[in-house]
CSV table of C-alpha atoms in Angstrom, one decimal:
chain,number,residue,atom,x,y,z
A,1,UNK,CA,121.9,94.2,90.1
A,2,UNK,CA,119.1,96.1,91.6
A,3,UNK,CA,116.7,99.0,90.2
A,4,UNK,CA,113.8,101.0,92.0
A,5,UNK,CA,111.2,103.6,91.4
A,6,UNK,CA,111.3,106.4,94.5
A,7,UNK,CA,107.7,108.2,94.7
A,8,UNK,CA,105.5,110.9,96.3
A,9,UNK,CA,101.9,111.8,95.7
A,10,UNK,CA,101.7,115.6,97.1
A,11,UNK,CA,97.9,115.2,97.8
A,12,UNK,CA,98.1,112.9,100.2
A,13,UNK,CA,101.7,113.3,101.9
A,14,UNK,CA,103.0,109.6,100.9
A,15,UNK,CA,106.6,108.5,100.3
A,16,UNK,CA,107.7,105.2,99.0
A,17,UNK,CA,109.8,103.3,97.0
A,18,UNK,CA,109.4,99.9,95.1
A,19,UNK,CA,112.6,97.6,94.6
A,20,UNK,CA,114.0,94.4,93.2
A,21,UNK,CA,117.2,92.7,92.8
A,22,UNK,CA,118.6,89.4,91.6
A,23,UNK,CA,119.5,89.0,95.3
A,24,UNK,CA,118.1,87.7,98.8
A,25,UNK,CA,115.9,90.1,101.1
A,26,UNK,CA,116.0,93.2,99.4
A,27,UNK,CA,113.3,95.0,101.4
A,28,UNK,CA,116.1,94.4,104.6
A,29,UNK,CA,119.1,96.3,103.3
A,30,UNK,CA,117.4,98.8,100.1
A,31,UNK,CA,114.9,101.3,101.1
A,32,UNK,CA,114.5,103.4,103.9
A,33,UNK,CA,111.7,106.3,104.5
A,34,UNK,CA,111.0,109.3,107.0
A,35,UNK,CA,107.3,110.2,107.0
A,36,UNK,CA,107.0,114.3,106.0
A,37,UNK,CA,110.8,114.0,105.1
A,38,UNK,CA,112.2,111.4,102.5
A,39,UNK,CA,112.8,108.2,100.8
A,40,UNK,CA,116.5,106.6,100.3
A,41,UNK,CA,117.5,103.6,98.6
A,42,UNK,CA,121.1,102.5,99.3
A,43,UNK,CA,122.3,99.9,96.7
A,44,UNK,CA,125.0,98.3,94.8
A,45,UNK,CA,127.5,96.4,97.8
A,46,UNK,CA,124.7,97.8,99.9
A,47,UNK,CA,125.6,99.7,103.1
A,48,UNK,CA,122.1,99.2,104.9
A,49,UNK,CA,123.8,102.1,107.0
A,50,UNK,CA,123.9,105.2,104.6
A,51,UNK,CA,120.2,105.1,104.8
A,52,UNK,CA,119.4,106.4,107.9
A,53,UNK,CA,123.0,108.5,107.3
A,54,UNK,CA,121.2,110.3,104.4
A,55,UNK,CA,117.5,110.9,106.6
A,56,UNK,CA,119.7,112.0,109.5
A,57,UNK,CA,121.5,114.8,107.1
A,58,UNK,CA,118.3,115.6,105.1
A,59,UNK,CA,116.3,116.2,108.8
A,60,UNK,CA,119.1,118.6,110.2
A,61,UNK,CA,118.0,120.9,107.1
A,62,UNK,CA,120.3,119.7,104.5
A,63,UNK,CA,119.1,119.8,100.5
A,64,UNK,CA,119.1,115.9,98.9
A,65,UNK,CA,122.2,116.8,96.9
A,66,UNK,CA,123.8,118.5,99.9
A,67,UNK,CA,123.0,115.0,102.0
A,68,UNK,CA,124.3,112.9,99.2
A,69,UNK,CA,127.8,115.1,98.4
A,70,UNK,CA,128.5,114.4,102.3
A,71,UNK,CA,127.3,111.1,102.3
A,72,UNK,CA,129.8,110.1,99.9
A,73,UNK,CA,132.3,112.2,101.1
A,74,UNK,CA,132.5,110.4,104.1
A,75,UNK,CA,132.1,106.5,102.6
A,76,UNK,CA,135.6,105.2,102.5
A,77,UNK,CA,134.3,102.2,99.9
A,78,UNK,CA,132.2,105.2,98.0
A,79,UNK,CA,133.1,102.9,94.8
A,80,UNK,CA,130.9,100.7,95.0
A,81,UNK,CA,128.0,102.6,96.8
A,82,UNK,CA,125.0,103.8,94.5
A,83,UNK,CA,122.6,105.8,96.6
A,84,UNK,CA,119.4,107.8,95.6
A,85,UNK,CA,117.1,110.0,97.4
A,86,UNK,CA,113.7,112.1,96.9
A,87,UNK,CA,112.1,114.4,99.6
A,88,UNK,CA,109.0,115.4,100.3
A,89,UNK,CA,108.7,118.5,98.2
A,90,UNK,CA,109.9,116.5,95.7
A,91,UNK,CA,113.8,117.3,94.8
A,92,UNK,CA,116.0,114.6,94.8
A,93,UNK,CA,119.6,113.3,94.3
A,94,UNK,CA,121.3,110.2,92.7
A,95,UNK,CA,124.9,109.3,93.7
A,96,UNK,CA,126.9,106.3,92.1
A,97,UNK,CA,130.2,105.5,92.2
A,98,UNK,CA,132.9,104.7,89.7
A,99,UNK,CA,133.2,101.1,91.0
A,100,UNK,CA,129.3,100.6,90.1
A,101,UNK,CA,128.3,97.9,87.8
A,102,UNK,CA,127.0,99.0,84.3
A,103,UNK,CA,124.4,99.7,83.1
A,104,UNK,CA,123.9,102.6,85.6
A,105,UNK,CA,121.1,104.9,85.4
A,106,UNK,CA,119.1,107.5,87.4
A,107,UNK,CA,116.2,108.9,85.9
A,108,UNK,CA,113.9,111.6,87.2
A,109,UNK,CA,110.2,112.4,86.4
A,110,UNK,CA,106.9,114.3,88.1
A,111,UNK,CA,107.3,113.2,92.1
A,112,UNK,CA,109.2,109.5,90.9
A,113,UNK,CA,113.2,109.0,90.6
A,114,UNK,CA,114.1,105.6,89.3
A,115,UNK,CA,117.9,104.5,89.7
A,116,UNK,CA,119.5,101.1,88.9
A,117,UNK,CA,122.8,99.4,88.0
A,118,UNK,CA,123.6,96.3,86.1
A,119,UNK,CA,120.7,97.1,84.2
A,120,UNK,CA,119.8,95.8,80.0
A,121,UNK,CA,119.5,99.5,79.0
A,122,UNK,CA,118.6,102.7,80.0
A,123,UNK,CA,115.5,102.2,78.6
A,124,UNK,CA,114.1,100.2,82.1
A,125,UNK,CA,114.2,103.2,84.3
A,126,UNK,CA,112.6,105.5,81.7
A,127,UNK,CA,110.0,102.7,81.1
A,128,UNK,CA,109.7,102.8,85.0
A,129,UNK,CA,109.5,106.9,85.1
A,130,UNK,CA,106.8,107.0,82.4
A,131,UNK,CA,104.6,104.2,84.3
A,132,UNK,CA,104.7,106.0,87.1
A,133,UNK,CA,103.1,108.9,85.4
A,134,UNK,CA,99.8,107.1,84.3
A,135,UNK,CA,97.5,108.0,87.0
A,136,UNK,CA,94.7,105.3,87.1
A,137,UNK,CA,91.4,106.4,88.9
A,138,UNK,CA,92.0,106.2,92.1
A,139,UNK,CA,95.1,104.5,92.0
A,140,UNK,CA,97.3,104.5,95.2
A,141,UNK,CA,101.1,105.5,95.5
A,142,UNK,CA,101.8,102.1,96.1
A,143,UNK,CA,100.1,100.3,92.9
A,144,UNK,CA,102.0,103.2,90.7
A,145,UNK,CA,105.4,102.1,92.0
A,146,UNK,CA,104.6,98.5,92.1
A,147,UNK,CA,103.3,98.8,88.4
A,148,UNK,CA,106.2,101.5,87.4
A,149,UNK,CA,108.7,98.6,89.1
A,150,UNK,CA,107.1,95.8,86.7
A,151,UNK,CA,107.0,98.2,83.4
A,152,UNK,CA,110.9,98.6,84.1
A,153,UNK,CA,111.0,94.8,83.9
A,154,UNK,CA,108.7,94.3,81.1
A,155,UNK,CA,111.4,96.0,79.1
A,156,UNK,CA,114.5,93.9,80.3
A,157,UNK,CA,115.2,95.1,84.0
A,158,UNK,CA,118.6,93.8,84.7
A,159,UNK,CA,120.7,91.4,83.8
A,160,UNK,CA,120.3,89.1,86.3
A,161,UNK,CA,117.4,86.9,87.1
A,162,UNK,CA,115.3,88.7,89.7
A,163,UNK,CA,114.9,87.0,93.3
A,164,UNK,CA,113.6,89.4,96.2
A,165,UNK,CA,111.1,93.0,95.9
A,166,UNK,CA,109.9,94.7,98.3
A,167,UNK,CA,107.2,97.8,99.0
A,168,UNK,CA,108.0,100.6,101.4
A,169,UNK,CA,105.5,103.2,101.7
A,170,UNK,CA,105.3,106.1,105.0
A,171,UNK,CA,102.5,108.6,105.2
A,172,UNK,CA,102.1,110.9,108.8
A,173,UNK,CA,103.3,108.2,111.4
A,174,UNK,CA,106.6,107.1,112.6
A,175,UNK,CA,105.4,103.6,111.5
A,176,UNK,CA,105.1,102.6,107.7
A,177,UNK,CA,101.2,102.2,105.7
A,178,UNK,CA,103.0,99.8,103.8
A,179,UNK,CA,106.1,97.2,103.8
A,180,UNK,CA,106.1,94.5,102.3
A,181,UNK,CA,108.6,92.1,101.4
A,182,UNK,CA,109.2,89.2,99.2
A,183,UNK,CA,113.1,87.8,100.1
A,184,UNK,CA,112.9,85.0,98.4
A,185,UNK,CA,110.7,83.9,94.9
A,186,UNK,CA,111.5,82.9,91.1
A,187,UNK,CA,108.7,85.8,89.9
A,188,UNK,CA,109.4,88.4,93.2
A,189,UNK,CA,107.6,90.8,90.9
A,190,UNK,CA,104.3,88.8,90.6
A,191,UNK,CA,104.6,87.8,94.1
A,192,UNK,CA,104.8,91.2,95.2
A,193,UNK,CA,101.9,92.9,93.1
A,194,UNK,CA,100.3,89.9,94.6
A,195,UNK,CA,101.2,90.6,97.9
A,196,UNK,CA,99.8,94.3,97.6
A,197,UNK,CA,96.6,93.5,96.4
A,198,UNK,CA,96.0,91.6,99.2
A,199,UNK,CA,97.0,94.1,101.7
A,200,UNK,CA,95.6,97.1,100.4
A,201,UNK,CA,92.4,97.0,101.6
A,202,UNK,CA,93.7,96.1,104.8
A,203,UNK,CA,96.3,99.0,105.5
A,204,UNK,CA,93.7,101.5,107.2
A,205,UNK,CA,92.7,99.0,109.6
A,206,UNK,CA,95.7,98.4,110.6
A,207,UNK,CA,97.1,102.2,111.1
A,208,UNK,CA,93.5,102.3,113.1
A,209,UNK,CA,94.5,99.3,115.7
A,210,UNK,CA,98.2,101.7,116.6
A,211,UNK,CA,96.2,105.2,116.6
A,212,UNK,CA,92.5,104.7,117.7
A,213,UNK,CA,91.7,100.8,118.3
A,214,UNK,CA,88.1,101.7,119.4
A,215,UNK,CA,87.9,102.8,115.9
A,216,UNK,CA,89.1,99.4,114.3
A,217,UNK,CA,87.2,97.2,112.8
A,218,UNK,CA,89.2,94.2,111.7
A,219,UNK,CA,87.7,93.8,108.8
A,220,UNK,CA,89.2,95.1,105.4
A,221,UNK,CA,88.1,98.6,103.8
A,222,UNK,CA,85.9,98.2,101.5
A,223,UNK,CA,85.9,101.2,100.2
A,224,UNK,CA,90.0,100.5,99.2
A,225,UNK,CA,90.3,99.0,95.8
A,226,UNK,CA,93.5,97.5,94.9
A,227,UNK,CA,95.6,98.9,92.1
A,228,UNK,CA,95.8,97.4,88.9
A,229,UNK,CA,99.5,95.6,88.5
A,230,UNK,CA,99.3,94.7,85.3
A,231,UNK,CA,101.3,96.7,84.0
């Protein structure tokens, strides 16, 4: 009951991921991200914990399918687990057990992977995939996966009606540029395309305060224009 579009943009380093579900709090449990390293989602009878498992493996030098065959491998309820994963030179790995609710999909394009279960068709995470790919001027990482997220919905998303989405986006710090987090709305999508459009001109300031506060200026960027989510 959840789907999500995994992303990297090679020119400026990013990593991030955009994800919904018909349950609470999504952003809590889902996505997890290692600046200069990867991007997981962990899903399906979530087990928030094979997140960081998957960054740890991936960091001591393993490949994303390496990381994902041993992550598995060592989940005794590996059933119900569906876990996906894309690095930063752009490989990635989808894992989804035999116990994970149909429709299952994992679909990969140029720097994107989209995954979900209990989905209408396969047709949402290729809708998701081929969203992604339409490069807007200037468009951030962040507006691609939101609007790559809501194309995959446009087309039927999953079967159940959608409750939480959330936005998870790490650049070069040990911090993320962007989370954001809806737990709890009837349109999470709209709330959370919302959400970003508001913050976007915002999230250099606020990497600014934690590196170089002299440097801040409190205001929003106004050079920053939010991406379109219209999608």
């Amino acid at each position: 009951m959840t789907f999500a579009l995994l992303g990297r943009d090679p020119a400026t380093g990013q990593l991030g991921v955009a994800v919904t579900t018909s349950d609470l709090a999504v952003g809590a449990r889902v996505p997890h991200a290692e600046a200069g390293l990867a991007v997981v989602v962990t899903q399906h009878r979530t087990d928030p914990r094979l997140g960081p498992r998957t960054l740890e493996l991936l960091r001591s030098g393993r490949t994303p399918i390496d990381a994902l065959e041993a992550v598995a491998a060592s989940t005794p309820h590996r059933g119900w687990r569906q876990v996906a994963v894309l690095d930063a030179a752009g490989r990635h790995a989808a894992f989804a057990g035999d116990g994970v609710t149909p429709i299952v999909a994992a679909t990969p394009g140029a720097d994107c992977l989209a995954v979900g279960n209990m989905l209408v068709d396969e047709e949402v995470t290729t809708a998701m995939v081929e969203a992604f790919a339409v490069v807007d001027d200037g468009e951030s990482l962040a507006g691609r996966l939101v609007a790559g997220l809501r194309a995959g919905d446009a087309v039927g998303g999953e079967t159940g009606t959608l409750r939480s989405a959330a936005l998870l986006v790490v650049e070069r710090e040990s911090f993320a540029l962007v989370d954001l987090r809806v737990d709890d709305d009837p349109a999470p999508l709209d709330a959370l395309a919302a959400l970003w459009r508001t913050y976007a001109p915002w999230a250099s300031d606020f990497v600014r305060r934690a590196l170089d506060p002299d440097a801040a200026t409190g205001r929003p960027d106004p050079h920053t224009r939010p991406s379109s989510t219209t999608t």
